[in-house]
C-alpha atoms as a printed R data frame, in Angstrom:
    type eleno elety resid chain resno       x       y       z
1   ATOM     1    CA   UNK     A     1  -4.902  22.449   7.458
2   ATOM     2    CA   UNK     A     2  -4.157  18.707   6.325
3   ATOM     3    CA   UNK     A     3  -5.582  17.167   3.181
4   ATOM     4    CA   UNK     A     4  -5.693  13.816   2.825
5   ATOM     5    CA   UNK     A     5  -5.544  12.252  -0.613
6   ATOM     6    CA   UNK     A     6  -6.165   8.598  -1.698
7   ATOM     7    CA   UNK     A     7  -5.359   7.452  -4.981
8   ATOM     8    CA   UNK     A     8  -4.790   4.020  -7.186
9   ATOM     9    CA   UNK     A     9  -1.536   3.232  -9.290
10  ATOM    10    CA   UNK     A    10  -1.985   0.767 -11.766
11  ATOM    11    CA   UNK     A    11  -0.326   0.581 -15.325
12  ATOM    12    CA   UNK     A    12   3.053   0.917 -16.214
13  ATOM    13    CA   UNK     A    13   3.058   3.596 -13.655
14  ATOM    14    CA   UNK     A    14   3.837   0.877 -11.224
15  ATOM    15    CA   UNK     A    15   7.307   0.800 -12.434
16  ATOM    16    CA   UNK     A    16   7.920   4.351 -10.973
17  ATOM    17    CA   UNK     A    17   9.726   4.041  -7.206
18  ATOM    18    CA   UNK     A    18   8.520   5.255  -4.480
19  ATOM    19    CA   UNK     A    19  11.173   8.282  -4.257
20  ATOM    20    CA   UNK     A    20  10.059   9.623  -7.984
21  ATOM    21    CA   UNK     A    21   6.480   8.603  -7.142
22  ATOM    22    CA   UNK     A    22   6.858  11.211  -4.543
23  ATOM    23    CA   UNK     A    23   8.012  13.951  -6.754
24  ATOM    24    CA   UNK     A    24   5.347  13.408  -9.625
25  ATOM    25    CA   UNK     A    25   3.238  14.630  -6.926
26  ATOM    26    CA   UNK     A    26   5.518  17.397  -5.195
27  ATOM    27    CA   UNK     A    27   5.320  18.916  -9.156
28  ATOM    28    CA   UNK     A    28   1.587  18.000  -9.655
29  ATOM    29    CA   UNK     A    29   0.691  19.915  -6.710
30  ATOM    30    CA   UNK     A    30   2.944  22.773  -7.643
31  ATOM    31    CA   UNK     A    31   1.748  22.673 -11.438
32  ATOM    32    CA   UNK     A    32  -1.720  22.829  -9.530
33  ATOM    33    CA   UNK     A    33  -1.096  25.690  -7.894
34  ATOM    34    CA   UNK     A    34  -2.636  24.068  -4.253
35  ATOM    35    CA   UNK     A    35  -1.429  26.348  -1.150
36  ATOM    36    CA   UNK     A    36   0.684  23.430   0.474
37  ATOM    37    CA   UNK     A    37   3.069  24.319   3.108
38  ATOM    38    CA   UNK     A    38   7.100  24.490   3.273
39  ATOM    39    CA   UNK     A    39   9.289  23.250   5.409
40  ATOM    40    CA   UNK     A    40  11.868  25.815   7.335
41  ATOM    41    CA   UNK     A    41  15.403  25.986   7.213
42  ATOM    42    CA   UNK     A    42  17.907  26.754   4.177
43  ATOM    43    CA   UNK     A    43  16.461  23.937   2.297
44  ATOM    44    CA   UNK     A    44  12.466  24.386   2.450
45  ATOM    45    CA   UNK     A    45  10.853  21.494   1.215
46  ATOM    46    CA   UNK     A    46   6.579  21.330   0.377
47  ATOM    47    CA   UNK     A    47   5.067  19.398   3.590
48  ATOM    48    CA   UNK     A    48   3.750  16.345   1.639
49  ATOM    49    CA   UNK     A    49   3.932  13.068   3.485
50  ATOM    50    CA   UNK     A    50   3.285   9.308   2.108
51  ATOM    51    CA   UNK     A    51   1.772   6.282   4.194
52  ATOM    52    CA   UNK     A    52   3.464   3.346   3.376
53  ATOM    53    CA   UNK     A    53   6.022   3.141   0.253
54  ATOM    54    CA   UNK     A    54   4.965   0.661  -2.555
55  ATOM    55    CA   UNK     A    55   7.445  -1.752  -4.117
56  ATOM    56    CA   UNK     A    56   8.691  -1.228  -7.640
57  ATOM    57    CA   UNK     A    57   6.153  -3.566 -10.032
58  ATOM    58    CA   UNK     A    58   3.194  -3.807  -7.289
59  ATOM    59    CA   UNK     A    59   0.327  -1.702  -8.827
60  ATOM    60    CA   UNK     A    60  -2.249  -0.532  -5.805
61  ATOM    61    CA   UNK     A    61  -5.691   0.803  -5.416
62  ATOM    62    CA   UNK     A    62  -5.664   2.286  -1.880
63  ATOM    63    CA   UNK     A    63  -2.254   4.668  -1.485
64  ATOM    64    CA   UNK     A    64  -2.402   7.677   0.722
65  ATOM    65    CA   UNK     A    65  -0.622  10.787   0.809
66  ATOM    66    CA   UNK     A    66  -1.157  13.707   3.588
67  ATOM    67    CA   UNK     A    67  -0.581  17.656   1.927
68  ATOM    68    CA   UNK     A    68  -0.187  20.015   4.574
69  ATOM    69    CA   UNK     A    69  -1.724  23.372   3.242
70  ATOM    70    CA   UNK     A    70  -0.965  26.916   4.651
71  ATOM    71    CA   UNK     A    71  -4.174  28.640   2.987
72  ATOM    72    CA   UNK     A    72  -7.720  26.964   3.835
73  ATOM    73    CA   UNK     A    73  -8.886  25.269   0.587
74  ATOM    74    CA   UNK     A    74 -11.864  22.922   0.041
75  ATOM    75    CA   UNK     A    75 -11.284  18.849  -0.491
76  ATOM    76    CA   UNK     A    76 -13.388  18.878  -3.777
77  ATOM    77    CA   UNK     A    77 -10.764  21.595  -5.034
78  ATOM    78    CA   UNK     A    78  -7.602  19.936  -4.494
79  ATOM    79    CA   UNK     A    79  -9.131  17.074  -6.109
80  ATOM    80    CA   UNK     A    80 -10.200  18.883  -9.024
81  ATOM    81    CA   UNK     A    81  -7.499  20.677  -9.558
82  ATOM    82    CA   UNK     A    82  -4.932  17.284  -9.012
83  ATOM    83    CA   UNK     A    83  -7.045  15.069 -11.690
84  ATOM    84    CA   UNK     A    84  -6.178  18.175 -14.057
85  ATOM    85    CA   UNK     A    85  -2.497  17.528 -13.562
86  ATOM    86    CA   UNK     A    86  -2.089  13.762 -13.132
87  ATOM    87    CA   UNK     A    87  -0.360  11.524 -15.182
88  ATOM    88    CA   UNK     A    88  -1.711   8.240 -16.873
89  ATOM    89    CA   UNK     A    89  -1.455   5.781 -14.149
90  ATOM    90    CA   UNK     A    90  -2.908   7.586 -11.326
91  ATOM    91    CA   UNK     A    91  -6.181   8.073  -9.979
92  ATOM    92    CA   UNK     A    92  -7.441  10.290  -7.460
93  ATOM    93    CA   UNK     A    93  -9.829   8.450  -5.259
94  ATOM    94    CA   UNK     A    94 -10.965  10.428  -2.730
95  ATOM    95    CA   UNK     A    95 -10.094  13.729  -0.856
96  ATOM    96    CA   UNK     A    96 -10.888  14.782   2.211
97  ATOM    97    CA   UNK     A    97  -9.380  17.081   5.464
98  ATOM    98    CA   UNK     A    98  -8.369  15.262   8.295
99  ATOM    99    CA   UNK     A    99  -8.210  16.382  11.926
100 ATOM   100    CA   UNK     A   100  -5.094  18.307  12.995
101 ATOM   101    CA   UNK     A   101  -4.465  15.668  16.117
102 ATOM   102    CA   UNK     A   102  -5.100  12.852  13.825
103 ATOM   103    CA   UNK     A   103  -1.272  10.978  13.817
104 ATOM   104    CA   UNK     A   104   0.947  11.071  10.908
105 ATOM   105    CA   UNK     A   105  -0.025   8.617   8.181
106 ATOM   106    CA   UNK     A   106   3.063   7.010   8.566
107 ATOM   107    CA   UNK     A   107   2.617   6.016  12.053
108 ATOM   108    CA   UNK     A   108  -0.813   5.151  11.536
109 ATOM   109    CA   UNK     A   109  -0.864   1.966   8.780
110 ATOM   110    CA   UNK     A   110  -0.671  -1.314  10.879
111 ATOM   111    CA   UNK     A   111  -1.974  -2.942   7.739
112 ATOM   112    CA   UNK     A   112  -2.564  -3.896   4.466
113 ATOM   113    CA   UNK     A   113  -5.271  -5.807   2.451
114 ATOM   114    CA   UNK     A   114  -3.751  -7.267  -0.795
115 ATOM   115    CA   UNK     A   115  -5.124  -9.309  -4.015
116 ATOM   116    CA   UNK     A   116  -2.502 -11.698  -5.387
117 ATOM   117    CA   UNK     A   117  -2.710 -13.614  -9.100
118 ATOM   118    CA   UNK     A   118  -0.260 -16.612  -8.540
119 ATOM   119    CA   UNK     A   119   0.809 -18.988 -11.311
120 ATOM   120    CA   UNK     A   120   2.777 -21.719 -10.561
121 ATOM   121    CA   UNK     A   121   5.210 -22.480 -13.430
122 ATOM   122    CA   UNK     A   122   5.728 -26.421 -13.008
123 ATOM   123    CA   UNK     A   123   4.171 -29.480 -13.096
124 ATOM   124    CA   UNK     A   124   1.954 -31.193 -11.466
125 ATOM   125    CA   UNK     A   125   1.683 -27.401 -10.212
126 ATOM   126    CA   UNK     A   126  -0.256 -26.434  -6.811
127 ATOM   127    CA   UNK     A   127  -3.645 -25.940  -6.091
128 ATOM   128    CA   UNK     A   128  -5.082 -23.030  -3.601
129 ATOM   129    CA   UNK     A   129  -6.182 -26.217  -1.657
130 ATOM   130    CA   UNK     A   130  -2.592 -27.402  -1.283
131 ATOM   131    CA   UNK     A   131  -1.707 -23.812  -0.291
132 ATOM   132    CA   UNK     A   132  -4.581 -23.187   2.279
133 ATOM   133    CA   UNK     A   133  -3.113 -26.203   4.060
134 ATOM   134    CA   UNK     A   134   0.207 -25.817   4.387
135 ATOM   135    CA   UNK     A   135  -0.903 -22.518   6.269
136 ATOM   136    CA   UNK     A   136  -3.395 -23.919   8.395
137 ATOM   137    CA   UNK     A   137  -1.256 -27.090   9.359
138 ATOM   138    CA   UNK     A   138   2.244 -25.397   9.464
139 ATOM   139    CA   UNK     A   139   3.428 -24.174  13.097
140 ATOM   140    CA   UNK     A   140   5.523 -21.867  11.600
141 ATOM   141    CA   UNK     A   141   6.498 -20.177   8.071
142 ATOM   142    CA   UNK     A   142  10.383 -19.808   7.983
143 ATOM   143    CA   UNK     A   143  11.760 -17.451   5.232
144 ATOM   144    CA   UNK     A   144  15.077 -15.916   4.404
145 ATOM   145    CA   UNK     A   145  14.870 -11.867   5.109
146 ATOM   146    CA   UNK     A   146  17.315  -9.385   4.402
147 ATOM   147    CA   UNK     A   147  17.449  -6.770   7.276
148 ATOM   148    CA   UNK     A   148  20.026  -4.381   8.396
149 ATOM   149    CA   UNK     A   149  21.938  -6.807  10.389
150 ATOM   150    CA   UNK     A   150  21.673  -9.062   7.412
151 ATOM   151    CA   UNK     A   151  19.942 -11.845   6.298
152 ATOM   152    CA   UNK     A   152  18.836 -14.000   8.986
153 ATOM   153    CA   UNK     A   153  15.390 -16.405   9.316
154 ATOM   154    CA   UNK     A   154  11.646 -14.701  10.151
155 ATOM   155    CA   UNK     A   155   8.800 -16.568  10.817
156 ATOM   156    CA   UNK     A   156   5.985 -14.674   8.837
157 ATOM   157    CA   UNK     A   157   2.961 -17.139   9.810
158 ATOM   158    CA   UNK     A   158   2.056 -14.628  12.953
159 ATOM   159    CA   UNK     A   159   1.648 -11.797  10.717
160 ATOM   160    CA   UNK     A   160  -0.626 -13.068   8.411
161 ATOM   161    CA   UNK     A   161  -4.243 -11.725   9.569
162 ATOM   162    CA   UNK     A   162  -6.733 -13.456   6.874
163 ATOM   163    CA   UNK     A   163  -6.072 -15.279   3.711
164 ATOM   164    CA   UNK     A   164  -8.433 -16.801   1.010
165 ATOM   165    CA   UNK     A   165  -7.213 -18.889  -1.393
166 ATOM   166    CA   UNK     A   166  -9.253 -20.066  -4.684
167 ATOM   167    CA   UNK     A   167  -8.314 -21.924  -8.132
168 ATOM   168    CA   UNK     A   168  -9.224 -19.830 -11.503
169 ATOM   169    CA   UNK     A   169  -8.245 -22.225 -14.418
170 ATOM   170    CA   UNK     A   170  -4.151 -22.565 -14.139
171 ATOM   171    CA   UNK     A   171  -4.010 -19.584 -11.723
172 ATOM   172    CA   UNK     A   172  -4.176 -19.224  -8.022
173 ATOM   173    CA   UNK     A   173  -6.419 -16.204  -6.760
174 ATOM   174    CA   UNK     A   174  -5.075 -15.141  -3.026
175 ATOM   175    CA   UNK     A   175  -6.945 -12.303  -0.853
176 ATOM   176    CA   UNK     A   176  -4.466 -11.303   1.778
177 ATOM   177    CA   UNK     A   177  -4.815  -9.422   4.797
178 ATOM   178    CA   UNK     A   178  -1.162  -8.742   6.490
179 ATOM   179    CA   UNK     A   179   0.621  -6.691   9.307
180 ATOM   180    CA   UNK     A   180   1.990  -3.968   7.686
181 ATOM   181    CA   UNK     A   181   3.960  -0.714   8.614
182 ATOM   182    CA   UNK     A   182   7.180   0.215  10.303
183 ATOM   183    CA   UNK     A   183   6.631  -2.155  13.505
184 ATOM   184    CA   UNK     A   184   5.533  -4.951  11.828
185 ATOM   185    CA   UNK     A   185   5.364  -5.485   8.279
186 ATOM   186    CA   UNK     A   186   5.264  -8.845   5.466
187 ATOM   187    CA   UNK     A   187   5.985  -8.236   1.736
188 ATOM   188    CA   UNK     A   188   3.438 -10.479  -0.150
189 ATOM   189    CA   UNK     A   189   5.920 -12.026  -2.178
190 ATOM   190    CA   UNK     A   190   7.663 -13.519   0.990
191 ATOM   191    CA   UNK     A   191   4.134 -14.662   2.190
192 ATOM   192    CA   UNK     A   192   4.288 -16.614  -1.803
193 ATOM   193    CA   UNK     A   193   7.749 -18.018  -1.344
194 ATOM   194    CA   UNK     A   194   7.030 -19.475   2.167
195 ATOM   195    CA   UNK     A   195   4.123 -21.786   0.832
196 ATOM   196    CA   UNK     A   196   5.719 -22.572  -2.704
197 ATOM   197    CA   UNK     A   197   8.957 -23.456  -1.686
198 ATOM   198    CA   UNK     A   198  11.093 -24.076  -4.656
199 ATOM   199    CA   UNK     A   199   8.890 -23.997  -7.133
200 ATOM   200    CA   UNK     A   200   8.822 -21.559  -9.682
201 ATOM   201    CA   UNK     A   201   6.065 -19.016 -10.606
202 ATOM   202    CA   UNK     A   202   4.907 -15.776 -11.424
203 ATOM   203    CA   UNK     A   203   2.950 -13.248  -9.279
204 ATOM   204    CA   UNK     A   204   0.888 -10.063  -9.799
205 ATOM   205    CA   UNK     A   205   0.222  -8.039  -6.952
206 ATOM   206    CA   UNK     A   206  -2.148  -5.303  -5.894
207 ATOM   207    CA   UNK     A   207  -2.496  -3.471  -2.642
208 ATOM   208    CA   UNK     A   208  -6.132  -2.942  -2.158
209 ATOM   209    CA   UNK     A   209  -6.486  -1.083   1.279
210 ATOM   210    CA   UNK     A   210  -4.093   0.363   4.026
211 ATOM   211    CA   UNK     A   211  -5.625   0.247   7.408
212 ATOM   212    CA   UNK     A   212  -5.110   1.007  11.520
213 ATOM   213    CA   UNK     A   213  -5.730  -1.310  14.572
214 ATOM   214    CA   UNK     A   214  -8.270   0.835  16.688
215 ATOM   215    CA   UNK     A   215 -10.727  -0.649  19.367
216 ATOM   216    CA   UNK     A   216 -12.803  -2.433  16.926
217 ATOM   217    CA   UNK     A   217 -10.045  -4.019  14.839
218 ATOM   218    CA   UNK     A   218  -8.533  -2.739  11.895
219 ATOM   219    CA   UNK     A   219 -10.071   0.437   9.911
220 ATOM   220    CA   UNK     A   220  -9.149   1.424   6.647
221 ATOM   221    CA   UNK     A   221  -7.289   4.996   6.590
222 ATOM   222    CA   UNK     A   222 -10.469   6.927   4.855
223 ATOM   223    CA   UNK     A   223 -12.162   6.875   8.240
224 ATOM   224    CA   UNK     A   224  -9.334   7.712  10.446
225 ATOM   225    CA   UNK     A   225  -9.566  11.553  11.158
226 ATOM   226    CA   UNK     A   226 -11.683  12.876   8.441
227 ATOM   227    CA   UNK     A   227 -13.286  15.867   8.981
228 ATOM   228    CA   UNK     A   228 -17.239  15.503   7.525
């Protein structure tokens, strides 16, 4: 059977890559006891699959992980018995069994809600009106992206999906709705360099929801699958 776990990451936990993110829970669900799976081969490795790795320094409260069990257990006792294990930092959210036709997480995310804190660091600084208008007037966004090949010039304006921009006292409060995943995929802090330019500033990130494009538009990954 598949369990499904989501689960937040805020703190200093956000410091912790994605690779040793992955272990803390490969030893949690060992320390747990849970009946998860192994891989074949010389090397066996527990089946435990992520959605969408999180850069080092974002915190998030929507991150998924997949645990593919060989014994039948219920959701409400992997939950129980992963809160009794977790470190400080992370939350479990919600656990539930998915389908077994539902399609790997990984494949699935095609984006990515996100809830940015800007602060623009000179002055006169910029205002979220300034912002929401270089977006809405600009053909095109042009930024510098390292890729495989190198770094070469992307225009990230067609992957934005939604954006709200507001003014809190000397900070800039940004809701952000992106393409995300392996196909098609903008880091927030690109999305912030394209409209400030130059200018420097500092930026707190959260990712607030992972979702996939179905027939009705995009659905966030808690409704994709689940067995009720």
């Amino acid at each position: 059977m598949r369990i499904r776990v989501k689960f937040s990451k805020c703190g200093n936990v956000k410091y912790v890559g994605h690779l040793d993110t992955m272990r803390l829970f490969q030893r949690a669900i060992k320390v747990a006891q849970l009946p998860v799976a192994y891989s074949q081969g010389f090397s066996p490795h527990s089946l435990v699959y992520f959605a969408l790795p999180l850069a080092v320094g974002m915190q998030s409260e929507g991150e998924y992980m997949e645990i593919v069990m060989k014994d039948a257990i219920s959701a409400l006792d992997v939950k129980e018995k992963l809160e009794r294990v977790m470190v400080q930092g992370i939350k479990v959210l919600d656990v539930f069994e998915v389908e077994e036709k539902t399609p790997s997480l990984m494949s699935l995310v095609q984006g990515a809600d996100y809830k940015l804190v800007l602060k623009v660091l000179e002055q006169p600084r910029l205002t979220a009106a300034t912002l929401e208008d270089k977006l809405a007037t600009s053909n095109e966004l042009i930024v510098l992206k390292k890729g495989k090949k190198g770094i070469a010039p992307l225009d990230i304006k067609p992957l934005v999906l939604e954006s709200r921009f507001s003014d809190r006292e000397d900070l800039i409060d940004i809701d952000l709705k992106v393409f995300a995943g392996s196909s098609k995929n903008l880091n927030p802090d690109l999305f912030i360099k394209a409209l400030v330019g130059e200018s420097p500033y500092e930026l707190e990130v959260v990712r607030k929801e992972l979702y996939t494009e179905g027939k009705d538009g995009f659905m966030p990954l808690y409704t994709v699958g689940r067995v009720e």
